[in-house]
Coordinates of C-alpha atoms in Angstrom, one line a residue:
X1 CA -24.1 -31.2 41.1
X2 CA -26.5 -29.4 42.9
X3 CA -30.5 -28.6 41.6
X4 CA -30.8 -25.3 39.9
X5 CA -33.5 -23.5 42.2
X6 CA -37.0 -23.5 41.3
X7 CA -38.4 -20.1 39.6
X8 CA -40.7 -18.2 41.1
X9 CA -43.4 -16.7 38.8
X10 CA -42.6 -13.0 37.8
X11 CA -44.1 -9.5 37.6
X12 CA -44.0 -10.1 33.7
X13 CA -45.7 -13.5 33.2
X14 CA -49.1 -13.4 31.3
X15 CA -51.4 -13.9 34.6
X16 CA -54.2 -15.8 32.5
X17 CA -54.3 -19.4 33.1
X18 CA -52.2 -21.7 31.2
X19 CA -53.6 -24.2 28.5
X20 CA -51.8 -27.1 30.8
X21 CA -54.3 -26.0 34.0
X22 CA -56.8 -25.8 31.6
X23 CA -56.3 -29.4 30.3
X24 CA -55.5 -30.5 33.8
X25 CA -59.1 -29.1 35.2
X26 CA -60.7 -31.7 32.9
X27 CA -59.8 -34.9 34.9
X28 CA -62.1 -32.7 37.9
X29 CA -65.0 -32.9 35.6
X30 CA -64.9 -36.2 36.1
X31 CA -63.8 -36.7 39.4
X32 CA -66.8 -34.3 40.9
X33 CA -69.3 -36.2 38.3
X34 CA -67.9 -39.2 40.2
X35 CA -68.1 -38.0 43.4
X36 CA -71.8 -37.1 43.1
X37 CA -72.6 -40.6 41.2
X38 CA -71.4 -41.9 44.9
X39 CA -73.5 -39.8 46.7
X40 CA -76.5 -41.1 44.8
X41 CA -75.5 -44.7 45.1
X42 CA -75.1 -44.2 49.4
X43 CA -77.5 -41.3 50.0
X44 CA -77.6 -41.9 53.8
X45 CA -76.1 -39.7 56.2
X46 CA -72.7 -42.3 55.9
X47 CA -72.7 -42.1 52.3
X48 CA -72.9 -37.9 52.4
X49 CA -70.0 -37.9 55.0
X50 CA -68.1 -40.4 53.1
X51 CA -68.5 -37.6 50.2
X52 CA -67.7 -35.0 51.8
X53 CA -64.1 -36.4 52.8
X54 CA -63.3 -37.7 49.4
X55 CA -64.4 -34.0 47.8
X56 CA -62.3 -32.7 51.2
X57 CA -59.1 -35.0 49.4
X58 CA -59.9 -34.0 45.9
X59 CA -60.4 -30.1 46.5
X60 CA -56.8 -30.5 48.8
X61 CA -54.8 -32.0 45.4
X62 CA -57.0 -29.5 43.1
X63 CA -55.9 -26.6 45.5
X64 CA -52.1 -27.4 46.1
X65 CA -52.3 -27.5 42.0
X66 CA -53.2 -24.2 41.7
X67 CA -51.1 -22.3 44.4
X68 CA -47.7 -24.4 42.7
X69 CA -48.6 -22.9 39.3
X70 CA -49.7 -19.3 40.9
X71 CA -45.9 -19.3 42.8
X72 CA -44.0 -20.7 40.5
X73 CA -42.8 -19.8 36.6
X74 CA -45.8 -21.7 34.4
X75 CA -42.9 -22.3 31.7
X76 CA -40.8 -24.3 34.2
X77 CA -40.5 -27.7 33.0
X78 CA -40.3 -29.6 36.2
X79 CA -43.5 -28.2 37.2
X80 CA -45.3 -29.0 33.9
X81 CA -44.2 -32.6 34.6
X82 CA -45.8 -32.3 38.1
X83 CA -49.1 -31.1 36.9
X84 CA -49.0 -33.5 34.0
X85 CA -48.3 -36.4 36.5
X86 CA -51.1 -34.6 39.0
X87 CA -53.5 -35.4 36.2
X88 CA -53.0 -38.6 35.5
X89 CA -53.2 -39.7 39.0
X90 CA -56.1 -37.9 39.4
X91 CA -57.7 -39.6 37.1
X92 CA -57.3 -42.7 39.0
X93 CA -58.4 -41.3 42.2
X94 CA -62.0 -40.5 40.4
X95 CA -61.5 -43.8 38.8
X96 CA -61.4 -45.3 42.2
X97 CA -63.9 -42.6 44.0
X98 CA -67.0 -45.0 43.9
X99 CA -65.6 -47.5 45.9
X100 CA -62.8 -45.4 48.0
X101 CA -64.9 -46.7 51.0
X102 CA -65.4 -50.3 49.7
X103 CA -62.8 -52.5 47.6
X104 CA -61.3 -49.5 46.1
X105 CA -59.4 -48.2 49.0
X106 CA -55.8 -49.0 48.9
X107 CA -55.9 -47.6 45.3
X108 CA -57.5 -44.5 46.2
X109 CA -55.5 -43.8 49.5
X110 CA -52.5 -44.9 48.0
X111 CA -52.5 -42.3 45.0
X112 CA -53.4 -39.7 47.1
X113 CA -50.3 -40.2 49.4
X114 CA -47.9 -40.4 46.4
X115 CA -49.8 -37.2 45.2
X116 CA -49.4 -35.0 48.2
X117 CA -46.5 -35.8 50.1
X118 CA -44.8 -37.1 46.9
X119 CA -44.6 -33.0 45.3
X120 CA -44.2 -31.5 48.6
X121 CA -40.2 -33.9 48.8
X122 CA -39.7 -32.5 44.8
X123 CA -40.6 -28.9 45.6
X124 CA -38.6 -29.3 48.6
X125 CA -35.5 -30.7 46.1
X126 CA -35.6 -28.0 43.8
X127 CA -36.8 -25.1 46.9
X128 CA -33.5 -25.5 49.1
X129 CA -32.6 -21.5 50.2
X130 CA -36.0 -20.0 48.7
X131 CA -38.2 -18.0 50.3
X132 CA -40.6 -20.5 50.3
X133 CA -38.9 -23.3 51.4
X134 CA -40.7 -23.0 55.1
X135 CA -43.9 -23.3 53.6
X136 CA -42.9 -26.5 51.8
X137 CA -41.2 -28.1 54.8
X138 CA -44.7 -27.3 56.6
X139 CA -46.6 -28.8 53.4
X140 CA -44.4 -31.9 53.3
X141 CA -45.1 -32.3 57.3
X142 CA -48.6 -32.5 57.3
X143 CA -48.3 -34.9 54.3
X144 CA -46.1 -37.3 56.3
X145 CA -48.3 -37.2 59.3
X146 CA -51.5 -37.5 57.2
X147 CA -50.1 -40.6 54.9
X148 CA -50.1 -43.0 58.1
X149 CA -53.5 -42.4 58.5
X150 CA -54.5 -42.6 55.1
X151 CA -52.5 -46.2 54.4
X152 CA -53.8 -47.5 57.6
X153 CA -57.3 -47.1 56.9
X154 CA -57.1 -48.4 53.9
X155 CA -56.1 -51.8 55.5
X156 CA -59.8 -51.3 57.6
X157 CA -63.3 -51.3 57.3
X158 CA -66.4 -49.6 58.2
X159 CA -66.0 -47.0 60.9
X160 CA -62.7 -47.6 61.5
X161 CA -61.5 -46.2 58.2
X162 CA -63.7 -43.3 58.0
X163 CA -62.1 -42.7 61.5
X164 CA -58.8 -42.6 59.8
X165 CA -59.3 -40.9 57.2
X166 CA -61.5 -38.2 58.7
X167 CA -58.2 -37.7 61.3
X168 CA -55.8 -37.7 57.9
X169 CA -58.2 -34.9 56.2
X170 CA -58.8 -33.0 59.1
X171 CA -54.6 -32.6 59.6
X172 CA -54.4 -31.4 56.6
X173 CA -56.3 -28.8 56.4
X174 CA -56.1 -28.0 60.3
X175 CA -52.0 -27.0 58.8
X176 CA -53.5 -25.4 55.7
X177 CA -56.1 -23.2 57.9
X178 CA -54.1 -22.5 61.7
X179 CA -50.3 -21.0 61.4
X180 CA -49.2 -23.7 63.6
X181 CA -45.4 -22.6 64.4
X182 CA -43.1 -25.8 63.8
X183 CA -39.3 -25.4 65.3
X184 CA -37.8 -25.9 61.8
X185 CA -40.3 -24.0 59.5
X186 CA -41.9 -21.1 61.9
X187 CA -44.8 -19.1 61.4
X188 CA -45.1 -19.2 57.5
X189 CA -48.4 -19.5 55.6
X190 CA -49.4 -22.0 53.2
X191 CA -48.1 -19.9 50.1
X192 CA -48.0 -16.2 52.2
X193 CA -49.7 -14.4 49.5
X194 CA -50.8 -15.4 46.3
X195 CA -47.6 -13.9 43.4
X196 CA -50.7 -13.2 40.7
X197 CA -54.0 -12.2 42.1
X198 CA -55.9 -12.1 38.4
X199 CA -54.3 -16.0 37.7
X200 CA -55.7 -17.4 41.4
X201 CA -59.1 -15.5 40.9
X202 CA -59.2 -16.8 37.5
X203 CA -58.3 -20.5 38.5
X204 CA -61.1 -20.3 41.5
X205 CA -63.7 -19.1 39.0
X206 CA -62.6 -21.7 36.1
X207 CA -62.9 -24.9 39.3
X208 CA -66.4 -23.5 39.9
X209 CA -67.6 -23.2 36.0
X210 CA -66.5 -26.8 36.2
X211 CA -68.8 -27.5 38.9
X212 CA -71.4 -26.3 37.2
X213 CA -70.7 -28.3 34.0
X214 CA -70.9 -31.5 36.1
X215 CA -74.4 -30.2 37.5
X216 CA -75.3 -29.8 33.8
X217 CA -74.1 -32.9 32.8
X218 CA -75.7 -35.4 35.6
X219 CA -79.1 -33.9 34.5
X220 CA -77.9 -34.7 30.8
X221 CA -77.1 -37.8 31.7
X222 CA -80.0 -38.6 34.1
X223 CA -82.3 -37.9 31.2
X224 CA -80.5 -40.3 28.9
X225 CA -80.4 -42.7 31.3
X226 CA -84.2 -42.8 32.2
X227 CA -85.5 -41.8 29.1
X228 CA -87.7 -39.0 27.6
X229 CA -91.2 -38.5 29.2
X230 CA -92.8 -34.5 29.3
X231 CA -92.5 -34.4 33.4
X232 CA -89.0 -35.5 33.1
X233 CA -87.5 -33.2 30.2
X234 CA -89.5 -30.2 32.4
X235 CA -87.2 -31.1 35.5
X236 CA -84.0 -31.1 33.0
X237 CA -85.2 -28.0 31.9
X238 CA -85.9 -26.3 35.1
X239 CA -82.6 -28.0 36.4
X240 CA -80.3 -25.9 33.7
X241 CA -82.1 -23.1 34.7
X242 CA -81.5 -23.1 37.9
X243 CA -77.8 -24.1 36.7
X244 CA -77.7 -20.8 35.1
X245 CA -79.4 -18.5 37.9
X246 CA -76.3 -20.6 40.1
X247 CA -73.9 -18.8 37.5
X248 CA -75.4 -15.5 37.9
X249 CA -75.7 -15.4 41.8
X250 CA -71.9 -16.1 41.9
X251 CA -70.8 -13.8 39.0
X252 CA -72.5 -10.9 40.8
X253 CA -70.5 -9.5 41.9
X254 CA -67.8 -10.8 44.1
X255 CA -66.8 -13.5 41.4
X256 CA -66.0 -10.6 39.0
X257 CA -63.9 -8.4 41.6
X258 CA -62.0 -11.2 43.7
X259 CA -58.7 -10.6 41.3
X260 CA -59.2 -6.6 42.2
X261 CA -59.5 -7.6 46.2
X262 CA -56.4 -9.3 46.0
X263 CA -54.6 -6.8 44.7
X264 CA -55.9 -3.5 47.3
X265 CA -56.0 -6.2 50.3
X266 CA -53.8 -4.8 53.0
X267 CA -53.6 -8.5 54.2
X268 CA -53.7 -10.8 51.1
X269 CA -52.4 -14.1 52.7
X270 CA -56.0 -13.8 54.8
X271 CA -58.0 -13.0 51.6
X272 CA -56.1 -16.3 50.1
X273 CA -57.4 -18.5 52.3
X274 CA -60.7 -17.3 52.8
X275 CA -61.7 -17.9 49.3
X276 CA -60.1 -21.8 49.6
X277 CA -63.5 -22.6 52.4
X278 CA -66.2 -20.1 50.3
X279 CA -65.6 -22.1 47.0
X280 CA -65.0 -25.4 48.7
X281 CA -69.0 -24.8 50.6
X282 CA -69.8 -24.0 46.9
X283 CA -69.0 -26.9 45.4
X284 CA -70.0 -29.0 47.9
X285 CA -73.5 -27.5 47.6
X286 CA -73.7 -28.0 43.6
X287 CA -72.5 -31.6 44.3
X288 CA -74.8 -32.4 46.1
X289 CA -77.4 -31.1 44.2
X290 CA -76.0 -33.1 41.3
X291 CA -76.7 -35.8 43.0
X292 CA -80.5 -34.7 44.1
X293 CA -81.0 -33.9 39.4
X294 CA -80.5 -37.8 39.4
X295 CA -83.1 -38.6 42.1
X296 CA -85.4 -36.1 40.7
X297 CA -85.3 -36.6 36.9
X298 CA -85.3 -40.7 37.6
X299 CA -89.0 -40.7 38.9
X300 CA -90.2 -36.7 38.7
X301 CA -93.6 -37.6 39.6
X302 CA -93.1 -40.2 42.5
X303 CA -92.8 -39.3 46.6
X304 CA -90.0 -37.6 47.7
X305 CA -87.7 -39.8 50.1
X306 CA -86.0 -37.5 53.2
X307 CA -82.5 -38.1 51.8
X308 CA -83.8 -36.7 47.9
X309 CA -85.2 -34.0 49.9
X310 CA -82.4 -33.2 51.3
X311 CA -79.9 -33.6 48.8
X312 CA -81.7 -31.5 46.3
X313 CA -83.1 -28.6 48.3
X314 CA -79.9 -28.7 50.8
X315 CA -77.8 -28.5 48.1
X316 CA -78.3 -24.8 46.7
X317 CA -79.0 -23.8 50.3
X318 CA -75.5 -24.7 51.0
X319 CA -74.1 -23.0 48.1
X320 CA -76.2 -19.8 48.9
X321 CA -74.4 -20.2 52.3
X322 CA -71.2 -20.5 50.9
X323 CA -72.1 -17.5 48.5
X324 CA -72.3 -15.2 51.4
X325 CA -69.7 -16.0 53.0
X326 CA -67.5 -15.4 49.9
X327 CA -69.4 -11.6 49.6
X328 CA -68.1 -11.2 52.8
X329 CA -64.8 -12.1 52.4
X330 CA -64.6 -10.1 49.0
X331 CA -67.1 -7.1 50.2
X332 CA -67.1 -7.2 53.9
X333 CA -70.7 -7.2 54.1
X334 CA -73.6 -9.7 53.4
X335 CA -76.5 -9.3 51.6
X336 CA -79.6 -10.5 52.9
X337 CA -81.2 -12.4 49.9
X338 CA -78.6 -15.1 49.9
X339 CA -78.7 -16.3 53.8
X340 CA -82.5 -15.5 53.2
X341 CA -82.7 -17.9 50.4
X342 CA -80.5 -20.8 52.2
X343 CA -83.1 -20.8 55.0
X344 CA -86.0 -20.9 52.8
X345 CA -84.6 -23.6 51.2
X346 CA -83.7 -25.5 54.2
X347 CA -87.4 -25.0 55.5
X348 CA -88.7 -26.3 52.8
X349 CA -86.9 -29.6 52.8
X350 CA -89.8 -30.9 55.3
X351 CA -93.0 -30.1 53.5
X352 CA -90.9 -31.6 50.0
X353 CA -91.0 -35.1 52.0
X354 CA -93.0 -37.7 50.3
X355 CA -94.3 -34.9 47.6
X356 CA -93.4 -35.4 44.0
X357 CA -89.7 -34.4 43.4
X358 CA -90.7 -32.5 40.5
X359 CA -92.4 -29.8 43.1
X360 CA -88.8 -29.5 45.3
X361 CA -87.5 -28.5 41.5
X362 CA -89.7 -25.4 41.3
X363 CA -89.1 -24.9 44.5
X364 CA -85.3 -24.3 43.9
X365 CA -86.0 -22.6 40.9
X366 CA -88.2 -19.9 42.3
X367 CA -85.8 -19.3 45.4
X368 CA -82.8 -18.6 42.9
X369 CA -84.4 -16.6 40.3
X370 CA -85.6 -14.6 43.3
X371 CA -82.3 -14.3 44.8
X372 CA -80.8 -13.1 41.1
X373 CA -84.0 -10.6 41.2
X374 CA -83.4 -9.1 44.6
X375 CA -79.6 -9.1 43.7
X376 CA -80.4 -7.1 39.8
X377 CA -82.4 -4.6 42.1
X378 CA -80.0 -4.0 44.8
X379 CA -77.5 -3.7 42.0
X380 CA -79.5 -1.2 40.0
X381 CA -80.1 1.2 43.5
X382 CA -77.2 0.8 45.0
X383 CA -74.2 1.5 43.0
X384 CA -71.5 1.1 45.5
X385 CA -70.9 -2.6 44.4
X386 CA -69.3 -1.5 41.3
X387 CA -67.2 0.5 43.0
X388 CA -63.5 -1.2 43.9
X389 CA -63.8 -4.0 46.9
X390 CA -63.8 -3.3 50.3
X391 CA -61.9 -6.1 51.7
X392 CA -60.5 -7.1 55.3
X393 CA -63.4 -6.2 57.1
X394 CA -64.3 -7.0 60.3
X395 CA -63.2 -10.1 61.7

């Protein structure tokens, strides 16, 4: 008896996110808390590469997530299983995150094979004669040829598996990024073009409000770990604000319009992907900076090791660099406070060396709340950013 077809996601179906994706975005709370509680534990330049590809791996299962429910009918049963089963090995893969480098590493690489090549052979089942069965067959083939090096350097140690897995990663997303032409699949896309632009938008803002509810709650629990003193509830209290200006710079305005890009883009495969890296260099900025509220609210008032420094002042300078990039991609254009700000911040890692963490916190906070200024200004003058997107600019 052969599998009835998968369905695609119609014209008709309510593009809001469902109360499943929802529930499924929690166990990414706690897999990004996890991942910056690992950057804290190895804050050396191994330990922040070692982050950066476990966040690679869990942004790769959050993404593939979120394009499956964006294709395909949210009322599908089969799918609902997957992202049922997606969370709950998820869960285990944050479970295991500390230690993914360490005694923890068969579990972790283990998972994450029966997570991503695992959906890609039941799409495949239930995709056979659908329009996107190339792009599965391509999915499914970087799996394969990823899950070697994933197993294998789980069986190793040291360099040798952060080798491995650095190869594993960077197929992935070498497939994902470069329309490599394969004999049996040809040039097809990941998904081609998003099937609801307001439902992918949506899901890329709700991914990077819980971001920013981890980076609340590692000051939160920093502060209850270390315990009330004045200089320490000041640097929780300037570390939500900053949380909050973080909000606002990516609100205004290209978070709001990103659903209304998609739908006038002439090429919206392209304006697909390029959101995937933007919010990917955003997160990775607020997790490291997660990491650096730790540091900061653990001894506010002592010196200011490199790695803090760079951690905490790197962190929103990375985000302000992913920030432009996603203005660009939604606005063709960049605005000069945000790659402004990022170098400020950069430049000021250096003189925070060895001075009280506590300073690098103002620091951060008067670099955003200028940013949000300049942007409330330009806003005010120049109305042409409330106007519809311009979008596939210059490449």
């Amino acid at each position: 008896m052969m599998a009835k077809r998968a369905p695609l996601r119609s014209p008709d179906t309510p593009e809001r996110a469902t109360f499943l994706e929802l529930f499924f975005d929690l166990a990414f709370v706690f897999a990004l808390l996890q991942v910056s509680r690992g950057l804290v534990q190895h804050l050396d330049w191994s330990g922040a590469f070692h982050t950066l590809i476990l966040l690679l791996a869990l942004w790769r299962v959050w993404l593939v997530t979120t394009w499956i429910t964006n294709r395909l009918d949210p009322q599908w049963l089969p799918m609902q299983l997957m992202v049922v089963t997606t969370l709950l090995a998820s869960l285990v893969l944050a479970t295991a995150l500390p230690q993914a480098f360490g005694k923890y590493g068969l579990i972790f690489a283990g998972v994450y094979v029966a997570i991503q090549p695992g959906r890609y052979l039941v799409l495949l089942f239930f995709m056979r004669g659908h329009e996107l069965q190339g792009a599965v067959v391509r999915a499914l083939w970087s799996g394969l040829v990823s899950s070697g090096p994933w197993i294998a350097g789980a069986f190793t140690h040291g360099s040798a598996r952060t080798a491995l897995w650095t190869f594993a990663i960077a197929v992935e997303y070498a497939v994902f990024a470069v329309n490599i032409p394969l004999p049996w699949a040809g040039h097809v896309g990941p998904w081609q073009s998003p099937t609801s632009a307001e439902h992918l938008a949506e899901r890329y803002r709700q991914f990077f409000i819980v971001a920013l509810g981890v980076l609340t709650m590692a000051g939160g629990l920093a502060l209850d770990s270390h315990g009330f003193t004045p200089a320490r509830v000041a640097a929780f209290v300037m570390s939500v604000a900053v949380t909050a200006l973080i909000w606002r710079t990516y609100i205004y305005r290209a978070g709001e319009v990103l659903s209304a890009a998609f739908r006038v883009a002439r090429t919206p495969a392209r304006l697909g992907i390029g959101p995937v890296y933007a919010h990917l260099v955003m997160v990775a900025g607020i997790v490291g900076m997660a990491g650096g509220i730790d540091l900061v609210i653990a001894q506010p008032l002592g010196p200011t090791p490199p790695a803090h420094a760079i951690a905490f002042l790197g962190g929103p300078a990375l985000f302000l660099a992913g920030r432009a990039g996603f203005e660009y991609i939604v606005f063709a254009k960049v605005s000069w406070n945000r790659p402004t700000g990022a170098l400020v911040l950069v430049a000021l890692i250096l003189p925070a060396i060895h001075r009280p963490p506590i300073v690098a916190t103002v620091a951060v906070l008067v670099v955003m709340l200028g940013v949000a200024i300049t942007d409330a200004v330009r806003i005010r003058h120049h109305r042409g950013e409330l106007e519809p997107p311009r979008v596939d600019g210059p490449s």
